[in-house]
């Protein structure tokens, strides 16, 4: 939690607002539901509610004269990112709230493999996931759903030294996107929210930093990005 708080403080310094959920009661309830289809429906219905309330709160502060945040926020251009269940929350926010224009999911993907197909075509979405992460089948199936019409990217972290495996491929695991993979999230948001259009080449095309570039870690490099995009 200390590392997460430091990351969010750094975002605050750079002019971004963020929300850290204190807990995730709906996730605990989900684990107790035997009917998997019912669980998926209930999750989708509930996941975005706390964050929509957070945006409403920010918008109210932005519109209230005398408030420290009065007229300082652009709540018409919001990006969402989260890890695992937080990624599912971000995806639902993108689908349901007109203020959210982009989302990047870290080590996540819709359990029913259909949510990305519900993203409006005037919004963008991306998933960063690990080669050996348990999220991999959901990430890949969500992106490859034939109904996806919005501009979307699927970015795989490969060549990791971890021990998590999927279908015999081991390396970067379930925490990879939110830790060593976080530069992709920052670059994505700077592109879509910060107006740094030159970063598009890092994601879209045949070569680019998050298409086939090295993954930088604290002591050098470890593996490579393997990214693909569509509908741009």
mmCIF file of C-alpha atoms in Angstrom:
data_model
loop_
_atom_site.group_PDB
_atom_site.id
_atom_site.type_symbol
_atom_site.label_atom_id
_atom_site.label_comp_id
_atom_site.label_asym_id
_atom_site.label_seq_id
_atom_site.Cartn_x
_atom_site.Cartn_y
_atom_site.Cartn_z
ATOM 1 C CA UNK A 1 0.000 0.000 0.000
ATOM 2 C CA UNK A 2 2.909 2.375 0.730
ATOM 3 C CA UNK A 3 4.183 1.986 -2.848
ATOM 4 C CA UNK A 4 0.710 2.619 -4.258
ATOM 5 C CA UNK A 5 0.368 5.784 -2.174
ATOM 6 C CA UNK A 6 3.774 7.031 -3.379
ATOM 7 C CA UNK A 7 2.715 6.423 -6.983
ATOM 8 C CA UNK A 8 -0.564 8.281 -6.480
ATOM 9 C CA UNK A 9 1.213 11.170 -4.748
ATOM 10 C CA UNK A 10 3.492 11.457 -7.773
ATOM 11 C CA UNK A 11 0.413 11.586 -10.015
ATOM 12 C CA UNK A 12 -1.062 14.314 -7.794
ATOM 13 C CA UNK A 13 2.097 16.398 -8.151
ATOM 14 C CA UNK A 14 1.744 16.194 -11.932
ATOM 15 C CA UNK A 15 -1.845 17.452 -11.797
ATOM 16 C CA UNK A 16 -3.832 14.204 -11.867
ATOM 17 C CA UNK A 17 -6.586 13.116 -9.474
ATOM 18 C CA UNK A 18 -6.900 9.513 -8.379
ATOM 19 C CA UNK A 19 -8.974 7.282 -6.142
ATOM 20 C CA UNK A 20 -7.713 4.279 -4.176
ATOM 21 C CA UNK A 21 -10.570 1.992 -3.028
ATOM 22 C CA UNK A 22 -10.280 1.103 0.651
ATOM 23 C CA UNK A 23 -11.600 -2.388 -0.039
ATOM 24 C CA UNK A 24 -13.602 -4.310 -2.602
ATOM 25 C CA UNK A 25 -16.630 -5.917 -0.911
ATOM 26 C CA UNK A 26 -18.180 -6.894 -4.226
ATOM 27 C CA UNK A 27 -15.118 -9.038 -4.976
ATOM 28 C CA UNK A 28 -15.525 -10.886 -1.683
ATOM 29 C CA UNK A 29 -19.197 -11.474 -2.463
ATOM 30 C CA UNK A 30 -18.293 -12.669 -5.944
ATOM 31 C CA UNK A 31 -16.154 -15.461 -4.502
ATOM 32 C CA UNK A 32 -19.141 -16.784 -2.571
ATOM 33 C CA UNK A 33 -21.540 -16.924 -5.529
ATOM 34 C CA UNK A 34 -21.925 -20.400 -6.988
ATOM 35 C CA UNK A 35 -23.785 -19.261 -10.136
ATOM 36 C CA UNK A 36 -20.925 -17.966 -12.328
ATOM 37 C CA UNK A 37 -23.173 -16.259 -14.897
ATOM 38 C CA UNK A 38 -25.058 -14.500 -12.104
ATOM 39 C CA UNK A 39 -21.729 -13.475 -10.586
ATOM 40 C CA UNK A 40 -20.544 -11.886 -13.826
ATOM 41 C CA UNK A 41 -23.800 -9.936 -14.225
ATOM 42 C CA UNK A 42 -23.718 -8.678 -10.639
ATOM 43 C CA UNK A 43 -20.086 -7.655 -10.926
ATOM 44 C CA UNK A 44 -20.712 -5.599 -14.064
ATOM 45 C CA UNK A 45 -23.675 -3.893 -12.427
ATOM 46 C CA UNK A 46 -21.757 -2.904 -9.296
ATOM 47 C CA UNK A 47 -18.149 -2.346 -10.303
ATOM 48 C CA UNK A 48 -18.422 1.190 -11.657
ATOM 49 C CA UNK A 49 -20.725 2.667 -8.992
ATOM 50 C CA UNK A 50 -18.114 3.871 -6.431
ATOM 51 C CA UNK A 51 -16.016 5.497 -9.131
ATOM 52 C CA UNK A 52 -18.944 7.235 -10.798
ATOM 53 C CA UNK A 53 -19.738 8.713 -7.386
ATOM 54 C CA UNK A 54 -16.102 9.812 -7.109
ATOM 55 C CA UNK A 55 -16.316 11.596 -10.467
ATOM 56 C CA UNK A 56 -19.596 13.212 -9.414
ATOM 57 C CA UNK A 57 -17.868 14.453 -6.237
ATOM 58 C CA UNK A 58 -14.962 15.889 -8.222
ATOM 59 C CA UNK A 59 -17.306 17.552 -10.695
ATOM 60 C CA UNK A 60 -19.258 19.142 -7.851
ATOM 61 C CA UNK A 61 -16.062 20.525 -6.300
ATOM 62 C CA UNK A 62 -14.972 21.856 -9.691
ATOM 63 C CA UNK A 63 -18.306 23.682 -10.051
ATOM 64 C CA UNK A 64 -18.513 25.093 -6.513
ATOM 65 C CA UNK A 65 -17.176 28.667 -6.087
ATOM 66 C CA UNK A 66 -14.854 28.910 -3.101
ATOM 67 C CA UNK A 67 -13.823 25.269 -3.253
ATOM 68 C CA UNK A 68 -10.022 24.770 -3.567
ATOM 69 C CA UNK A 69 -10.656 22.807 -6.790
ATOM 70 C CA UNK A 70 -13.108 25.312 -8.291
ATOM 71 C CA UNK A 71 -12.599 25.606 -12.061
ATOM 72 C CA UNK A 72 -9.315 23.659 -11.894
ATOM 73 C CA UNK A 73 -10.432 20.278 -13.200
ATOM 74 C CA UNK A 74 -11.376 18.998 -16.630
ATOM 75 C CA UNK A 75 -13.964 16.379 -15.785
ATOM 76 C CA UNK A 76 -15.001 15.958 -19.413
ATOM 77 C CA UNK A 77 -11.745 14.176 -20.243
ATOM 78 C CA UNK A 78 -11.112 11.380 -17.755
ATOM 79 C CA UNK A 79 -8.949 8.277 -18.037
ATOM 80 C CA UNK A 80 -9.283 5.159 -15.901
ATOM 81 C CA UNK A 81 -6.702 2.518 -15.069
ATOM 82 C CA UNK A 82 -6.636 -0.300 -12.568
ATOM 83 C CA UNK A 83 -5.087 -3.675 -11.802
ATOM 84 C CA UNK A 84 -7.002 -6.969 -11.937
ATOM 85 C CA UNK A 85 -10.455 -6.220 -10.469
ATOM 86 C CA UNK A 86 -9.568 -2.532 -10.752
ATOM 87 C CA UNK A 87 -9.111 -3.102 -14.463
ATOM 88 C CA UNK A 88 -12.638 -4.491 -14.707
ATOM 89 C CA UNK A 89 -13.862 -1.394 -12.848
ATOM 90 C CA UNK A 90 -12.022 0.844 -15.310
ATOM 91 C CA UNK A 91 -13.546 -0.992 -18.267
ATOM 92 C CA UNK A 92 -17.065 -0.566 -16.891
ATOM 93 C CA UNK A 93 -16.429 3.128 -16.200
ATOM 94 C CA UNK A 94 -15.402 3.555 -19.828
ATOM 95 C CA UNK A 95 -18.586 1.864 -20.997
ATOM 96 C CA UNK A 96 -21.010 3.611 -18.653
ATOM 97 C CA UNK A 97 -19.731 7.156 -18.016
ATOM 98 C CA UNK A 98 -19.522 9.711 -20.835
ATOM 99 C CA UNK A 99 -16.804 11.639 -18.963
ATOM 100 C CA UNK A 100 -14.381 8.727 -19.255
ATOM 101 C CA UNK A 101 -12.730 8.736 -22.690
ATOM 102 C CA UNK A 102 -10.075 6.055 -22.262
ATOM 103 C CA UNK A 103 -9.067 3.144 -20.047
ATOM 104 C CA UNK A 104 -6.006 0.968 -19.641
ATOM 105 C CA UNK A 105 -6.466 -2.336 -17.837
ATOM 106 C CA UNK A 106 -3.459 -3.870 -16.070
ATOM 107 C CA UNK A 107 -3.493 -7.678 -15.819
ATOM 108 C CA UNK A 108 -7.216 -7.837 -16.404
ATOM 109 C CA UNK A 109 -9.921 -8.696 -18.930
ATOM 110 C CA UNK A 110 -13.657 -9.238 -18.866
ATOM 111 C CA UNK A 111 -14.676 -12.572 -17.364
ATOM 112 C CA UNK A 112 -17.345 -12.971 -20.043
ATOM 113 C CA UNK A 113 -15.017 -11.833 -22.838
ATOM 114 C CA UNK A 114 -17.587 -9.324 -24.090
ATOM 115 C CA UNK A 115 -17.118 -5.998 -22.270
ATOM 116 C CA UNK A 116 -14.620 -4.502 -24.724
ATOM 117 C CA UNK A 117 -17.198 -4.990 -27.456
ATOM 118 C CA UNK A 118 -19.455 -2.565 -25.533
ATOM 119 C CA UNK A 119 -16.942 0.303 -25.562
ATOM 120 C CA UNK A 120 -18.205 3.180 -27.774
ATOM 121 C CA UNK A 121 -16.214 3.796 -30.933
ATOM 122 C CA UNK A 122 -15.334 7.367 -29.873
ATOM 123 C CA UNK A 123 -13.356 6.016 -26.896
ATOM 124 C CA UNK A 124 -10.130 4.013 -26.608
ATOM 125 C CA UNK A 125 -9.052 1.059 -24.498
ATOM 126 C CA UNK A 126 -5.935 -1.026 -23.899
ATOM 127 C CA UNK A 127 -4.915 -4.052 -21.841
ATOM 128 C CA UNK A 128 -1.414 -4.750 -20.512
ATOM 129 C CA UNK A 129 -0.925 -8.331 -19.312
ATOM 130 C CA UNK A 130 1.743 -10.866 -18.409
ATOM 131 C CA UNK A 131 2.719 -13.889 -20.476
ATOM 132 C CA UNK A 132 2.211 -16.170 -17.478
ATOM 133 C CA UNK A 133 -0.497 -14.218 -15.673
ATOM 134 C CA UNK A 134 -3.773 -15.843 -14.717
ATOM 135 C CA UNK A 135 -5.548 -12.925 -16.458
ATOM 136 C CA UNK A 136 -4.148 -13.877 -19.862
ATOM 137 C CA UNK A 137 -7.113 -15.882 -21.270
ATOM 138 C CA UNK A 138 -9.585 -13.145 -20.295
ATOM 139 C CA UNK A 139 -7.366 -10.346 -21.632
ATOM 140 C CA UNK A 140 -6.871 -12.033 -24.989
ATOM 141 C CA UNK A 141 -10.483 -13.147 -25.410
ATOM 142 C CA UNK A 142 -11.856 -9.706 -24.447
ATOM 143 C CA UNK A 143 -9.649 -8.029 -27.079
ATOM 144 C CA UNK A 144 -10.217 -10.632 -29.816
ATOM 145 C CA UNK A 145 -14.015 -10.529 -29.504
ATOM 146 C CA UNK A 146 -15.238 -9.860 -33.059
ATOM 147 C CA UNK A 147 -17.649 -7.246 -31.736
ATOM 148 C CA UNK A 148 -14.865 -4.858 -30.644
ATOM 149 C CA UNK A 149 -15.177 -1.731 -32.810
ATOM 150 C CA UNK A 150 -13.495 0.866 -30.584
ATOM 151 C CA UNK A 151 -9.795 1.666 -31.057
ATOM 152 C CA UNK A 152 -8.074 -0.922 -28.861
ATOM 153 C CA UNK A 153 -4.629 -2.298 -28.013
ATOM 154 C CA UNK A 154 -3.482 -5.561 -26.445
ATOM 155 C CA UNK A 155 0.015 -5.359 -24.959
ATOM 156 C CA UNK A 156 1.765 -8.483 -23.720
ATOM 157 C CA UNK A 157 4.814 -8.442 -21.469
ATOM 158 C CA UNK A 158 7.184 -11.233 -22.552
ATOM 159 C CA UNK A 159 10.532 -12.636 -21.454
ATOM 160 C CA UNK A 160 10.051 -12.159 -17.714
ATOM 161 C CA UNK A 161 11.947 -14.003 -14.997
ATOM 162 C CA UNK A 162 8.872 -14.880 -12.937
ATOM 163 C CA UNK A 163 7.523 -18.336 -12.199
ATOM 164 C CA UNK A 164 3.860 -17.788 -13.077
ATOM 165 C CA UNK A 165 2.841 -19.831 -16.120
ATOM 166 C CA UNK A 166 0.025 -20.105 -18.627
ATOM 167 C CA UNK A 167 -0.107 -22.931 -21.174
ATOM 168 C CA UNK A 168 3.562 -23.639 -20.590
ATOM 169 C CA UNK A 169 4.672 -20.036 -21.089
ATOM 170 C CA UNK A 170 6.228 -18.628 -17.918
ATOM 171 C CA UNK A 171 7.546 -15.244 -16.871
ATOM 172 C CA UNK A 172 5.713 -11.978 -16.265
ATOM 173 C CA UNK A 173 2.795 -12.715 -13.955
ATOM 174 C CA UNK A 174 -0.380 -11.209 -12.586
ATOM 175 C CA UNK A 175 1.260 -8.164 -10.989
ATOM 176 C CA UNK A 176 3.447 -7.240 -13.954
ATOM 177 C CA UNK A 177 1.376 -4.515 -15.604
ATOM 178 C CA UNK A 178 0.899 -2.497 -12.446
ATOM 179 C CA UNK A 179 4.590 -2.593 -11.461
ATOM 180 C CA UNK A 180 7.323 -2.894 -14.092
ATOM 181 C CA UNK A 181 4.708 -2.352 -16.792
ATOM 182 C CA UNK A 182 3.416 0.948 -15.372
ATOM 183 C CA UNK A 183 5.316 3.114 -17.932
ATOM 184 C CA UNK A 184 2.834 1.909 -20.560
ATOM 185 C CA UNK A 185 -0.071 3.200 -18.472
ATOM 186 C CA UNK A 186 1.593 6.576 -17.934
ATOM 187 C CA UNK A 187 2.445 6.949 -21.631
ATOM 188 C CA UNK A 188 -1.089 5.947 -22.659
ATOM 189 C CA UNK A 189 -2.640 8.566 -20.378
ATOM 190 C CA UNK A 190 -0.183 11.271 -21.444
ATOM 191 C CA UNK A 191 -1.186 10.532 -25.037
ATOM 192 C CA UNK A 192 -4.943 10.564 -24.487
ATOM 193 C CA UNK A 193 -5.258 13.103 -21.673
ATOM 194 C CA UNK A 194 -2.107 15.196 -21.947
ATOM 195 C CA UNK A 195 -2.238 15.867 -25.671
ATOM 196 C CA UNK A 196 1.121 14.206 -26.350
ATOM 197 C CA UNK A 197 0.078 12.805 -29.722
ATOM 198 C CA UNK A 198 3.626 11.756 -30.587
ATOM 199 C CA UNK A 199 3.144 8.861 -28.156
ATOM 200 C CA UNK A 200 0.666 7.232 -30.542
ATOM 201 C CA UNK A 201 3.655 5.821 -32.442
ATOM 202 C CA UNK A 202 4.717 4.006 -29.263
ATOM 203 C CA UNK A 203 1.527 1.930 -29.417
ATOM 204 C CA UNK A 204 0.108 1.933 -32.950
ATOM 205 C CA UNK A 205 1.970 0.653 -36.008
ATOM 206 C CA UNK A 206 4.517 -2.053 -36.743
ATOM 207 C CA UNK A 207 7.323 -0.772 -34.523
ATOM 208 C CA UNK A 208 7.250 1.258 -31.323
ATOM 209 C CA UNK A 209 8.180 1.280 -27.665
ATOM 210 C CA UNK A 210 5.186 -0.802 -26.549
ATOM 211 C CA UNK A 211 4.933 -2.821 -29.761
ATOM 212 C CA UNK A 212 8.319 -4.517 -29.760
ATOM 213 C CA UNK A 213 10.601 -2.496 -27.468
ATOM 214 C CA UNK A 214 12.541 -3.621 -24.380
ATOM 215 C CA UNK A 215 10.938 -3.613 -20.931
ATOM 216 C CA UNK A 216 13.034 -1.504 -18.589
ATOM 217 C CA UNK A 217 13.343 -2.571 -14.943
ATOM 218 C CA UNK A 218 15.342 -1.144 -12.032
ATOM 219 C CA UNK A 219 18.515 -3.044 -12.908
ATOM 220 C CA UNK A 220 18.386 -2.863 -16.708
ATOM 221 C CA UNK A 221 15.994 -4.611 -19.073
ATOM 222 C CA UNK A 222 13.945 -7.785 -18.809
ATOM 223 C CA UNK A 223 12.105 -9.102 -21.827
ATOM 224 C CA UNK A 224 10.174 -7.190 -24.458
ATOM 225 C CA UNK A 225 6.765 -5.702 -25.117
ATOM 226 C CA UNK A 226 4.579 -7.460 -27.670
ATOM 227 C CA UNK A 227 1.787 -5.103 -28.651
ATOM 228 C CA UNK A 228 -0.955 -5.029 -31.252
ATOM 229 C CA UNK A 229 -3.763 -2.557 -31.975
ATOM 230 C CA UNK A 230 -6.866 -2.322 -34.131
ATOM 231 C CA UNK A 231 -9.519 0.176 -35.242
ATOM 232 C CA UNK A 232 -7.241 3.238 -35.030
#
